mmCIF file of C-alpha atoms in Angstrom:
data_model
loop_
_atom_site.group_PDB
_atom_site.id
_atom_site.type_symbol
_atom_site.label_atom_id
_atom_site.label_comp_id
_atom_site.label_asym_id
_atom_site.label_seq_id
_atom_site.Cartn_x
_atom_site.Cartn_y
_atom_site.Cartn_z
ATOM 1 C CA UNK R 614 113.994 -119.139 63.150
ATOM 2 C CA UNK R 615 114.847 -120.890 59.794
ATOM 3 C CA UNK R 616 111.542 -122.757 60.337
ATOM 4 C CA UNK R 617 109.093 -119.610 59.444
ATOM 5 C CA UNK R 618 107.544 -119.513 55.872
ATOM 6 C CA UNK R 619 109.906 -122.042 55.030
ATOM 7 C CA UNK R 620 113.282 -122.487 54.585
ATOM 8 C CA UNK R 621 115.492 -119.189 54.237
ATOM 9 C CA UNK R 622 116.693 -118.006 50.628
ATOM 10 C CA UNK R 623 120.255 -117.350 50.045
ATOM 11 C CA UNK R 624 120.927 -113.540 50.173
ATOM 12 C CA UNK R 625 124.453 -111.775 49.512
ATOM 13 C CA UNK R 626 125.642 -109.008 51.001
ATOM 14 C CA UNK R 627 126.428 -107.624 47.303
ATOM 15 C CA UNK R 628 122.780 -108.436 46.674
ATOM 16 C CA UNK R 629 120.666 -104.775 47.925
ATOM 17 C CA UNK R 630 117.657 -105.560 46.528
ATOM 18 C CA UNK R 631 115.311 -107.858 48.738
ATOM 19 C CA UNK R 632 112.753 -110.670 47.948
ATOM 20 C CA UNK R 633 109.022 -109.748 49.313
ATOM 21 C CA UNK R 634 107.483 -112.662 47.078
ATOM 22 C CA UNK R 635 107.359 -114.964 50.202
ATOM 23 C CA UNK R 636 105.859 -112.491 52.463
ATOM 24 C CA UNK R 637 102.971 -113.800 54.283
ATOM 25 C CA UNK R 638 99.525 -112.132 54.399
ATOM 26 C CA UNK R 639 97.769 -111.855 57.724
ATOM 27 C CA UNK R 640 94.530 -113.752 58.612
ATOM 28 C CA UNK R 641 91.659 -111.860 58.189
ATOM 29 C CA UNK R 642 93.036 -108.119 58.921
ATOM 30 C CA UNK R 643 91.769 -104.882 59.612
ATOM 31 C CA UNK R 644 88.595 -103.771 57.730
ATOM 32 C CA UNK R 645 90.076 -99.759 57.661
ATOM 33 C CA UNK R 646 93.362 -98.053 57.706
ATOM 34 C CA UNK R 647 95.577 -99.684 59.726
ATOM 35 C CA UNK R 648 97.304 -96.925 61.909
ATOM 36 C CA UNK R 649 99.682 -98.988 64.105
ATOM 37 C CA UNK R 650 101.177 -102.651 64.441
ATOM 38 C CA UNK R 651 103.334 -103.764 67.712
ATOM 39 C CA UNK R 652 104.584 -106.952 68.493
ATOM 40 C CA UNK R 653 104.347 -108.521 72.072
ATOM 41 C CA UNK R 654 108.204 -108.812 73.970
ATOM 42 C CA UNK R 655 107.805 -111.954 75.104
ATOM 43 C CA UNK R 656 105.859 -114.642 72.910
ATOM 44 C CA UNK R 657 104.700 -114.454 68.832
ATOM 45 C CA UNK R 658 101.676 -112.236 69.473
ATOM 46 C CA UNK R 659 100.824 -109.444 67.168
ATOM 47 C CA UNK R 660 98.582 -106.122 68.346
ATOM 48 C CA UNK R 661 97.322 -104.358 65.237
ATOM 49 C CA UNK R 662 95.127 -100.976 66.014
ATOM 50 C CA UNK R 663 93.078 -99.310 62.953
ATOM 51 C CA UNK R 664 90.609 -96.459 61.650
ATOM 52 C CA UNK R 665 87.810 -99.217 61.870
ATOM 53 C CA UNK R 666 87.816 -98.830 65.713
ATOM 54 C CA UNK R 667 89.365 -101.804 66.485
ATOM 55 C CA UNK R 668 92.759 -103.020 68.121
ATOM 56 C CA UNK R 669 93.448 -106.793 67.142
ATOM 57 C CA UNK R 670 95.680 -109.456 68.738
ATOM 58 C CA UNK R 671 97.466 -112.106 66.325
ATOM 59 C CA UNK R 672 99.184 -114.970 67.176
ATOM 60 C CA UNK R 673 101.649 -116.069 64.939
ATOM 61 C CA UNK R 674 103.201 -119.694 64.334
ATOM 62 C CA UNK R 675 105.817 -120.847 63.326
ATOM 63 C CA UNK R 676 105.322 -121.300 59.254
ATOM 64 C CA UNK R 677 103.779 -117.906 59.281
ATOM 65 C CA UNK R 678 100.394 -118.515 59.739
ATOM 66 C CA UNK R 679 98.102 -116.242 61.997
ATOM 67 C CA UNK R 680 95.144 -116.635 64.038
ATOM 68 C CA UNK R 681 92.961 -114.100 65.581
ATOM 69 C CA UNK R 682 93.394 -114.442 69.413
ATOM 70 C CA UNK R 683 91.186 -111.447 70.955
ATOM 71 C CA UNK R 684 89.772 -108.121 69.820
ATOM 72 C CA UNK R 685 88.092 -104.704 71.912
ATOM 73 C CA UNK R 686 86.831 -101.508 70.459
ATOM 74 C CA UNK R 687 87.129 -97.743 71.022
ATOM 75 C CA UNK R 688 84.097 -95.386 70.016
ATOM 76 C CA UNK R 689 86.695 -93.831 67.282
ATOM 77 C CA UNK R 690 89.243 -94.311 65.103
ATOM 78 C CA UNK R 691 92.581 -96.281 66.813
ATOM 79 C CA UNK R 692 95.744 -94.281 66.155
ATOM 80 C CA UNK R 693 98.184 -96.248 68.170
ATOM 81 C CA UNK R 694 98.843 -99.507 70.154
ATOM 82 C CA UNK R 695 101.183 -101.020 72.846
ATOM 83 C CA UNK R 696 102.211 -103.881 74.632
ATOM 84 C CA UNK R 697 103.179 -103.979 78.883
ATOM 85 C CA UNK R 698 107.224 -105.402 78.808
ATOM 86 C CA UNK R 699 105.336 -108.547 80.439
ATOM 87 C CA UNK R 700 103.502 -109.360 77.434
ATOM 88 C CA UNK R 701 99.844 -109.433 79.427
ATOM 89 C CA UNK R 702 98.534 -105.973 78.611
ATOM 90 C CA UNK R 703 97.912 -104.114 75.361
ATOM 91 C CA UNK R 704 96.893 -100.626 74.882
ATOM 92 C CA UNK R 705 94.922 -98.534 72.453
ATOM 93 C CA UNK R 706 95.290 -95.267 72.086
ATOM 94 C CA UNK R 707 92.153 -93.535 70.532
ATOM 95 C CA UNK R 708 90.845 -90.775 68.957
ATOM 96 C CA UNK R 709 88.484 -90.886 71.182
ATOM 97 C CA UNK R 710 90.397 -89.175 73.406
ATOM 98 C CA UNK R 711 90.832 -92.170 75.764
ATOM 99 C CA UNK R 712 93.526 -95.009 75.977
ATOM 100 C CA UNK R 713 91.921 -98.333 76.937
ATOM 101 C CA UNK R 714 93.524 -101.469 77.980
ATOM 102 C CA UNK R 715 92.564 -105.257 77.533
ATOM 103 C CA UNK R 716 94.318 -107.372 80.248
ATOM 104 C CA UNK R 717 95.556 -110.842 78.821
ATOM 105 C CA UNK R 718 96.783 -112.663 81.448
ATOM 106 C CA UNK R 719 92.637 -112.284 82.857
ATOM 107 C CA UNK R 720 91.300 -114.811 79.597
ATOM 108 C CA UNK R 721 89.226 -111.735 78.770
ATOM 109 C CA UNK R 722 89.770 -111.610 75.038
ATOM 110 C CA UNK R 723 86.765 -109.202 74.085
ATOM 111 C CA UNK R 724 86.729 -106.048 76.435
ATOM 112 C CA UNK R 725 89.082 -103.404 77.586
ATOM 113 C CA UNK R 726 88.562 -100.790 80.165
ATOM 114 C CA UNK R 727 89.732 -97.203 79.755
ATOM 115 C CA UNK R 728 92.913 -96.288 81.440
ATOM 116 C CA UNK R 729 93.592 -92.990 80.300
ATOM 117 C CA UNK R 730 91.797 -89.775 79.277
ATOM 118 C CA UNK R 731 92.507 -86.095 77.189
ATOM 119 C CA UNK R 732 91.270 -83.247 75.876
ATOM 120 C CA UNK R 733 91.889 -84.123 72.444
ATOM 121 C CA UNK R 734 92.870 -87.521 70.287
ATOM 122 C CA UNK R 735 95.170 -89.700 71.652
ATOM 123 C CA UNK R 736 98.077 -89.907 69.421
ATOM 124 C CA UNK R 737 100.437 -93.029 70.671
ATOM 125 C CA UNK R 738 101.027 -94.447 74.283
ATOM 126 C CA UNK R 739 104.078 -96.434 75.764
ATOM 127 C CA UNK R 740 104.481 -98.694 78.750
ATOM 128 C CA UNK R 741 107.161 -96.676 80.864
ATOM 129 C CA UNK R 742 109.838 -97.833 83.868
ATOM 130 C CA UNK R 743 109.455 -95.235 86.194
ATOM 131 C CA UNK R 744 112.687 -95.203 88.952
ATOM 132 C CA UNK R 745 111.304 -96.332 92.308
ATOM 133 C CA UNK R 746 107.573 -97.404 91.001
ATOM 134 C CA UNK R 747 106.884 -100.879 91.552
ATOM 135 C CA UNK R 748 104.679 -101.717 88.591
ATOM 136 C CA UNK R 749 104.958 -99.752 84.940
ATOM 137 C CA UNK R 750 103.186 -96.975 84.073
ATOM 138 C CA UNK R 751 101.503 -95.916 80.457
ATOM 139 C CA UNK R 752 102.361 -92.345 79.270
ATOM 140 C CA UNK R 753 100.153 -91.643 76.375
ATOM 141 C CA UNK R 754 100.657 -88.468 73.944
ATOM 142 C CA UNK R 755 97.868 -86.147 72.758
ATOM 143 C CA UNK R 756 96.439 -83.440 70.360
ATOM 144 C CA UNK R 757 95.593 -81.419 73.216
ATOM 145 C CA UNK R 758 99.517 -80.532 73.404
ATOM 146 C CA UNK R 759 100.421 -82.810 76.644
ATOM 147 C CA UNK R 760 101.951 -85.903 77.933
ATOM 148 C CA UNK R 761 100.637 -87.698 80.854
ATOM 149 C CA UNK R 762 101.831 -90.250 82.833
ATOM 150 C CA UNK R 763 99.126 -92.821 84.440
ATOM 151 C CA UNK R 764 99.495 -95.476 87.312
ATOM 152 C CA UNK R 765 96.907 -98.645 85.858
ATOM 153 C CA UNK R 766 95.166 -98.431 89.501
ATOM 154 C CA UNK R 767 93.820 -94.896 89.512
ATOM 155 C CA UNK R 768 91.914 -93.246 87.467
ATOM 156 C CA UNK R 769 93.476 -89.238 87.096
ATOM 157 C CA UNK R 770 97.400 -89.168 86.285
ATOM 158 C CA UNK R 771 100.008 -89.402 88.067
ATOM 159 C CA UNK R 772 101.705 -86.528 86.015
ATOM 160 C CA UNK R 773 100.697 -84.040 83.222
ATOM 161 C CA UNK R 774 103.547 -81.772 81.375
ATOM 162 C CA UNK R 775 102.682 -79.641 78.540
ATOM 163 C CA UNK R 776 104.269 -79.715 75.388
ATOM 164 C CA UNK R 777 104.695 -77.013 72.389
ATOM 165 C CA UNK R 778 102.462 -77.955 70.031
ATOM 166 C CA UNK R 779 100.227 -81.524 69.184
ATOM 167 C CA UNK R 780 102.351 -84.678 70.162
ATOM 168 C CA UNK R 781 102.154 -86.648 66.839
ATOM 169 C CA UNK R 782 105.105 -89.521 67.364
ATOM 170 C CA UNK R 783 106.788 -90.796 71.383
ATOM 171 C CA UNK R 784 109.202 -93.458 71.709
ATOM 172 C CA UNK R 785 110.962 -94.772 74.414
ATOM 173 C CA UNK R 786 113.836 -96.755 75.541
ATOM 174 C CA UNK R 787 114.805 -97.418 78.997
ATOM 175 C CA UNK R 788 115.150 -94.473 80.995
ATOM 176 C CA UNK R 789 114.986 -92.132 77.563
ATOM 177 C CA UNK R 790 111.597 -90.835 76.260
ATOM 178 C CA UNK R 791 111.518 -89.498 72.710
ATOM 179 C CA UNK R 792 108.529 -86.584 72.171
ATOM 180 C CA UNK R 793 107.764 -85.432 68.998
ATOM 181 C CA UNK R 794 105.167 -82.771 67.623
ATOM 182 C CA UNK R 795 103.947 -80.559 65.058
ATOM 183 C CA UNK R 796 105.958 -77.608 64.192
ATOM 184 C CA UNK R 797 109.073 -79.588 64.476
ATOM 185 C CA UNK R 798 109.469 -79.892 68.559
ATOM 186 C CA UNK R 799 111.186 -82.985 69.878
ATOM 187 C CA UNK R 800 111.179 -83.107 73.082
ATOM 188 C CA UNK R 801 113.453 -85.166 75.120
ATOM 189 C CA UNK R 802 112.915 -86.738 78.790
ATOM 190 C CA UNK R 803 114.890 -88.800 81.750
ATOM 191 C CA UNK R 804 112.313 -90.870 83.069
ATOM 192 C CA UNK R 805 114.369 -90.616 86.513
ATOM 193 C CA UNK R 806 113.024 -86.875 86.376
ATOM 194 C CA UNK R 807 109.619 -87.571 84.155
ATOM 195 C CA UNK R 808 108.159 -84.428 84.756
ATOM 196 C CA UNK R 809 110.371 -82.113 83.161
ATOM 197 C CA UNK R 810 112.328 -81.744 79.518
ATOM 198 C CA UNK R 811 115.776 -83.132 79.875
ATOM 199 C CA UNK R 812 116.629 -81.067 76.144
ATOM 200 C CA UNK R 813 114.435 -79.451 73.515
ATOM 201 C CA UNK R 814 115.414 -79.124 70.106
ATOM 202 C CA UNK R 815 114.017 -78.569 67.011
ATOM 203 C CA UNK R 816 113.888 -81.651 64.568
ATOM 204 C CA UNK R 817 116.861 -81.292 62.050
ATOM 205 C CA UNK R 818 114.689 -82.045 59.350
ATOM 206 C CA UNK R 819 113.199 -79.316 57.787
ATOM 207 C CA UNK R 820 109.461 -80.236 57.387
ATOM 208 C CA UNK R 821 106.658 -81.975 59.508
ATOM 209 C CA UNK R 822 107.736 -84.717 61.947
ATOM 210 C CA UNK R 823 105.820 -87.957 60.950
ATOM 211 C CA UNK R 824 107.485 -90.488 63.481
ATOM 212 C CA UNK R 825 110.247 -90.862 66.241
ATOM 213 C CA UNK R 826 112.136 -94.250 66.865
ATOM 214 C CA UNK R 827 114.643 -94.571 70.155
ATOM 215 C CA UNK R 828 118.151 -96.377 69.574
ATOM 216 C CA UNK R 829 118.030 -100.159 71.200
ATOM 217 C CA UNK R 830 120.973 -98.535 73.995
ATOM 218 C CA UNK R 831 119.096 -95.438 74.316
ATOM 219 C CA UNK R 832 122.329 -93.646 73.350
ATOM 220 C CA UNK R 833 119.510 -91.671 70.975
ATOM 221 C CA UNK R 834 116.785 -91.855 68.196
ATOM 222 C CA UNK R 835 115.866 -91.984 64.751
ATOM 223 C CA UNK R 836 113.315 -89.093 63.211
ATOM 224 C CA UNK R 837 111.186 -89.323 59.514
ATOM 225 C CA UNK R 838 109.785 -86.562 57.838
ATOM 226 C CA UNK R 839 107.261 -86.087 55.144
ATOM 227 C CA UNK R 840 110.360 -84.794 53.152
ATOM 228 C CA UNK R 841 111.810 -88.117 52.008
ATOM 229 C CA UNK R 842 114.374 -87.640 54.934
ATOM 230 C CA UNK R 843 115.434 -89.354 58.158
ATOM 231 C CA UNK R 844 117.720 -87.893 60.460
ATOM 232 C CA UNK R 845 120.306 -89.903 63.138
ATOM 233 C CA UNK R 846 120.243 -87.648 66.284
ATOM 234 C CA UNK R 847 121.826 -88.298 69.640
ATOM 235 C CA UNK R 848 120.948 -87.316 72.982
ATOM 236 C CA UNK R 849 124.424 -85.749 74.422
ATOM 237 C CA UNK R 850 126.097 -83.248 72.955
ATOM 238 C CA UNK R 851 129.344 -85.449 72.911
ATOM 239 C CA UNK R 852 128.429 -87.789 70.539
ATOM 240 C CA UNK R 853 126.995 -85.150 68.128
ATOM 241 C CA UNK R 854 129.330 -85.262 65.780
ATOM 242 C CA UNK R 855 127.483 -89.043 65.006
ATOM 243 C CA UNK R 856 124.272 -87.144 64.053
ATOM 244 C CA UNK R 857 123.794 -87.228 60.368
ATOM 245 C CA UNK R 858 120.735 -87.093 58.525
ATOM 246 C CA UNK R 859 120.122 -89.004 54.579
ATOM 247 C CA UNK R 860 117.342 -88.817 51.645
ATOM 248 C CA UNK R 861 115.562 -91.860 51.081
ATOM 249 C CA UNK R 862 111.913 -92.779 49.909
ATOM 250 C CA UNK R 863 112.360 -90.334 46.554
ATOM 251 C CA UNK R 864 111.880 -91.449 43.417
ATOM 252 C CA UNK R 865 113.027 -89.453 39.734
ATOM 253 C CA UNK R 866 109.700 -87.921 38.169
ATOM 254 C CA UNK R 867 108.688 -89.017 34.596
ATOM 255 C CA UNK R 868 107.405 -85.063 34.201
ATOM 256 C CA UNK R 869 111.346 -84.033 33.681
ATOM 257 C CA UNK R 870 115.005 -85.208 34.413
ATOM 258 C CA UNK R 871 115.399 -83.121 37.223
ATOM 259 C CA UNK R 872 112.015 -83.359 39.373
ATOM 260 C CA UNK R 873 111.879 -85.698 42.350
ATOM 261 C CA UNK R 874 108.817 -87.607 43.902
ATOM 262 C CA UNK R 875 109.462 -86.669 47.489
ATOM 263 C CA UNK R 876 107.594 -89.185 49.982
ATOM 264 C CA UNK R 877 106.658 -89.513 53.239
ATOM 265 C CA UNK R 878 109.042 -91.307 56.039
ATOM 266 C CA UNK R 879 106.049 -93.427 58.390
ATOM 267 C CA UNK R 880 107.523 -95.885 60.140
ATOM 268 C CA UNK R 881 111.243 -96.233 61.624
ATOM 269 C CA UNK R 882 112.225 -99.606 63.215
ATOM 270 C CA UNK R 883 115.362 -100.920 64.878
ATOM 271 C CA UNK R 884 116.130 -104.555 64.996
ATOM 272 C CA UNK R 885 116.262 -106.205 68.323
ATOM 273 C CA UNK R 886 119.516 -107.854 68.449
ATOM 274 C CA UNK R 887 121.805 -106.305 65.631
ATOM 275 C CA UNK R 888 120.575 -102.139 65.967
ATOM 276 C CA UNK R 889 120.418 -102.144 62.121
ATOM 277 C CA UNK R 890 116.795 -100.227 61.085
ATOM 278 C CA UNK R 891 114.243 -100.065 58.916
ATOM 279 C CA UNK R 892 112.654 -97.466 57.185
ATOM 280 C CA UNK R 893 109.026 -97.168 55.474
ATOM 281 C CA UNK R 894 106.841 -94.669 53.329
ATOM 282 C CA UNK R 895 103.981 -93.250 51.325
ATOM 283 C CA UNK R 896 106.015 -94.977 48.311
ATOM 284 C CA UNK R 897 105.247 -98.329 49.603
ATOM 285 C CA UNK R 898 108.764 -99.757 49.990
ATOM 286 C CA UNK R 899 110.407 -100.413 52.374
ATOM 287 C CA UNK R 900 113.930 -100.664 53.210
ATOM 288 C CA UNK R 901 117.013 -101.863 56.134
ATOM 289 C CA UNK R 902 119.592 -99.510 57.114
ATOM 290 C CA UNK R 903 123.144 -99.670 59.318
ATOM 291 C CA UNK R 904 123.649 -96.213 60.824
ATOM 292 C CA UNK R 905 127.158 -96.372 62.124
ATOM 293 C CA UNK R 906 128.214 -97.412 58.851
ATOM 294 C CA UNK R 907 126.141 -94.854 57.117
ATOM 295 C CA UNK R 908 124.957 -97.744 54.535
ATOM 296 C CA UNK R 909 121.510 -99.448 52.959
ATOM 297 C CA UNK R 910 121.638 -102.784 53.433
ATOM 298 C CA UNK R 911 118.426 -104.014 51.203
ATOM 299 C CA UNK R 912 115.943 -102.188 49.747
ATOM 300 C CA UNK R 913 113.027 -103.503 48.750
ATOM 301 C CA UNK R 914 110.031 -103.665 45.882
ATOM 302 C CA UNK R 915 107.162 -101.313 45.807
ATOM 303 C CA UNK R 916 104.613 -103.445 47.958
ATOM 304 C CA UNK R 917 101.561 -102.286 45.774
ATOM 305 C CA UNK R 918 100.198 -99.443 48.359
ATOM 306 C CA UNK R 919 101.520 -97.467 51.294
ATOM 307 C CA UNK R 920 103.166 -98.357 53.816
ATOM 308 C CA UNK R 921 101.778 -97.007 57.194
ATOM 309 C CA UNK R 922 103.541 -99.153 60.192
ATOM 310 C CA UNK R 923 106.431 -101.156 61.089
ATOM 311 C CA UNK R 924 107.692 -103.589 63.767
ATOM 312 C CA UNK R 925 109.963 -106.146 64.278
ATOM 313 C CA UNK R 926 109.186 -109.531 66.280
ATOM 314 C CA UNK R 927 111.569 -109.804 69.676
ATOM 315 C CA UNK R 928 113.767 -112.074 67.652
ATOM 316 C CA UNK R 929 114.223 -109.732 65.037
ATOM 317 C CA UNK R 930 113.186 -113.089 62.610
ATOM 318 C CA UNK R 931 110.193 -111.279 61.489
ATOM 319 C CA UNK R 932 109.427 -108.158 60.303
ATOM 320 C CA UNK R 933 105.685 -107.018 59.545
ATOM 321 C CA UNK R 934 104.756 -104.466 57.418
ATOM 322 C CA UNK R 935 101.152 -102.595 57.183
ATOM 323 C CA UNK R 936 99.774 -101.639 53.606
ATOM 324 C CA UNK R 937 96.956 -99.406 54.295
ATOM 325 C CA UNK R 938 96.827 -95.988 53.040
ATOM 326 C CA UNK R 939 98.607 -92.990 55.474
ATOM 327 C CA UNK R 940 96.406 -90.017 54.303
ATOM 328 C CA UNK R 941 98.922 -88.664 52.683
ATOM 329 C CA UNK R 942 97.290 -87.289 49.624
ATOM 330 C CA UNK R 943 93.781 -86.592 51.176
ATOM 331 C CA UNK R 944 90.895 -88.058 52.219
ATOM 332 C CA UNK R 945 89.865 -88.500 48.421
ATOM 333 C CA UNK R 946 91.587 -91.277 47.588
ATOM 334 C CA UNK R 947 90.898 -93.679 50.598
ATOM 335 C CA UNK R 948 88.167 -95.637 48.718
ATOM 336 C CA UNK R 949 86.757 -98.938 49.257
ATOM 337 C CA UNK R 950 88.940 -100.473 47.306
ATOM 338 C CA UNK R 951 92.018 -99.334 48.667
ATOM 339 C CA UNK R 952 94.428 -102.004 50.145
ATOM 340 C CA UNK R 953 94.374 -102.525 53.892
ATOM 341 C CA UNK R 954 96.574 -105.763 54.751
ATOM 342 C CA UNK R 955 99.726 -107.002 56.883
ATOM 343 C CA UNK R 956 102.258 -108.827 55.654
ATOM 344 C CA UNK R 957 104.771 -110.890 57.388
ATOM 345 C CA UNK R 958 108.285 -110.597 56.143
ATOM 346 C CA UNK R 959 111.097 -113.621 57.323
ATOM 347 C CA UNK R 960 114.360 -111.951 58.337
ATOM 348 C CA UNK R 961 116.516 -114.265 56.791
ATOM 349 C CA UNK R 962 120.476 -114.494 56.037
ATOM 350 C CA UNK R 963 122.201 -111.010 56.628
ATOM 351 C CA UNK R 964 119.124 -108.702 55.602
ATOM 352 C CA UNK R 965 119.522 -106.859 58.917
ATOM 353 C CA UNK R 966 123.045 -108.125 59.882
ATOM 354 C CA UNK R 967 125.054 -104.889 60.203
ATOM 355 C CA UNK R 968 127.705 -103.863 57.464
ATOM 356 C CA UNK R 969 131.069 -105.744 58.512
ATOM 357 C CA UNK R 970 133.387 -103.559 59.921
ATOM 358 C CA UNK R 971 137.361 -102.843 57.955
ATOM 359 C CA UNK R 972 140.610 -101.497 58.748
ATOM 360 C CA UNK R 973 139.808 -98.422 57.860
ATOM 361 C CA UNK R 974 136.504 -97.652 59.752
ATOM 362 C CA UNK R 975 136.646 -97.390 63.570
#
């Protein structure tokens, strides 16, 4: 899209630090932390959910500009959002403890009705393909240490399975589901058998789980950490000699030579047509990745707060960042001054393009 915020810069491939100085600001954004961003799969539309209650639909054009196209509230904080793969129907997922869903296609652009219910928060949701249903189905993820599975046109699930601890991060990607909670469970499910595990493993990242991104083939996922790590897991056990895990979002302490600023890992997203992914912290940069050639591909200035949520359009052309504080030095210093905005980055050139492949790599 070479139209979008202008005409594309020249970038090198020996170049590995990126540009954010024509990133676009969002229209009118959230008035609290912004928790989660999703773009729609089939047109320019932008869901943004947030600690102010709200979720928000964007539309975006084509020089980068954004207009406000519908809004509904929860009666708490909004930890998560979704889109249906058709593009109509977009889903909050509240603390509340209830999931409610505003249905495009209708013209409504001010309600939503509630589609799902808990016993605790609602952490994150997902539109799922279920084999032999005819319509999708939501699965939404919970403090109250369950998954559940919900059919739009009643009102109890359709399936409940318990998990070990608090779900805080799900993914999924065709028939895999990714399930992540506290004290380092991931979870892993065949949505031809949905009601059961597939595998359980611990993460192989040593401290808390903060967020759980599938592969675009399904093959397997990414996993960040509040350590500064991410870790490249697959599902089978024959391709587990690709799993590797790297440090990134650290930075060298002024207080002596050897101490490290160790950040949070809060978003993970893959691009939509080259697999290449992003990563994004509490240090507020963000940065593009190749995992089957083990290799950073840009990195990127500190964006002037944190970085709380990631997503890439269905072209992969744009990338849109959240900088909103992530909590993850206390309640203290969220103030009313701190920073709560979305920018819109253009994918230009080969920022994303995977590493080209040599002779000597297979």
């Amino acid at each position: 899209m070479s139209s979008l915020f202008g005409q594309p810069s020249a970038t090198s491939s020996t170049n590995t630090t990126g540009d954010i100085s024509k990133d676009v600001a969002l229209t009118t954004p959230p008035e609290d932390g912004i928790s989660d961003l999703k773009f729609s799969p089939q047109s320019e539309h932008l869901a943004v959910s947030s600690w102010d209650k709200k979720v928000r639909i964007y539309e975006i054009n084509q020089t980068g500009g954004s207009e406000g196209k519908a809004l509904f509230e929860h009666e708490q904080p909004v930890l998560g959002c979704c889109w249906s793969k058709d593009g109509t129907k977009v889903v909050g997922a509240g603390a509340d403890k209830a999931a409610r869903m505003m249905d495009l296609s209708s013209g409504n652009t001010t309600t939503a009705q509630q589609v799902a219910a808990h016993d605790a928060p609602i952490r994150c949701a997902r539109f799922v393909d279920i084999p032999n249903q005819q319509s999708q189905m939501l699965v939404t993820g919970s403090w109250d240490k369950t998954i559940k599975y919900w059919d739009l046109r009643q009102s109890q699930p359709v399936a409940s399975v318990s998990c070990q601890e608090r779900v805080y991060s799900l993914d999924v990607m065709g028939s895999l589901l990714v399930v992540a909670t506290a004290d380092r469970y991931i979870d892993i499910i065949n949505l031809s058998d949905p009601g059961k595990f597939y595998k359980t493993i611990q993460s192989p990242l040593k401290w808390q789980t903060r967020v759980v991104t599938c592969f675009n083939d399904g093959s397997g996922f990414a996993v960040g950490s509040v350590e500064g790590r991410c870790a490249i897991q697959y599902v089978e056990e024959k391709d587990s000699s690709a799993n590797f895990s790297f440090k990134c979002h650290r930075s060298s302490a002024q207080s002596g030579v050897n101490n490290t600023n160790v950040y949070s890992v809060n978003a993970i997203s893959f691009h939509p047509q080259h697999g290449t992914f992003s990563t994004a912290g509490s240090d507020g940069t963000f940065h593009f990745w190749d995992k089957d050639a083990k290799h950073r591909l840009k990195g990127y200035p500190e964006v002037g707060g944190t970085i709380s949520a990631t997503d890439f359009n269905r072209t992969g052309s744009i990338f849109a960042y959240s900088v909103s504080y992530d909590w993850s030095k206390g309640y203290t210093i969220n103030t009313p001054q701190t920073v709560n905005k979305v920018m819109l980055h253009a994918v230009t050139g080969d920022e994303c393009k995977p590493r080209p492949k040599t002779g000597g790599r297979k």
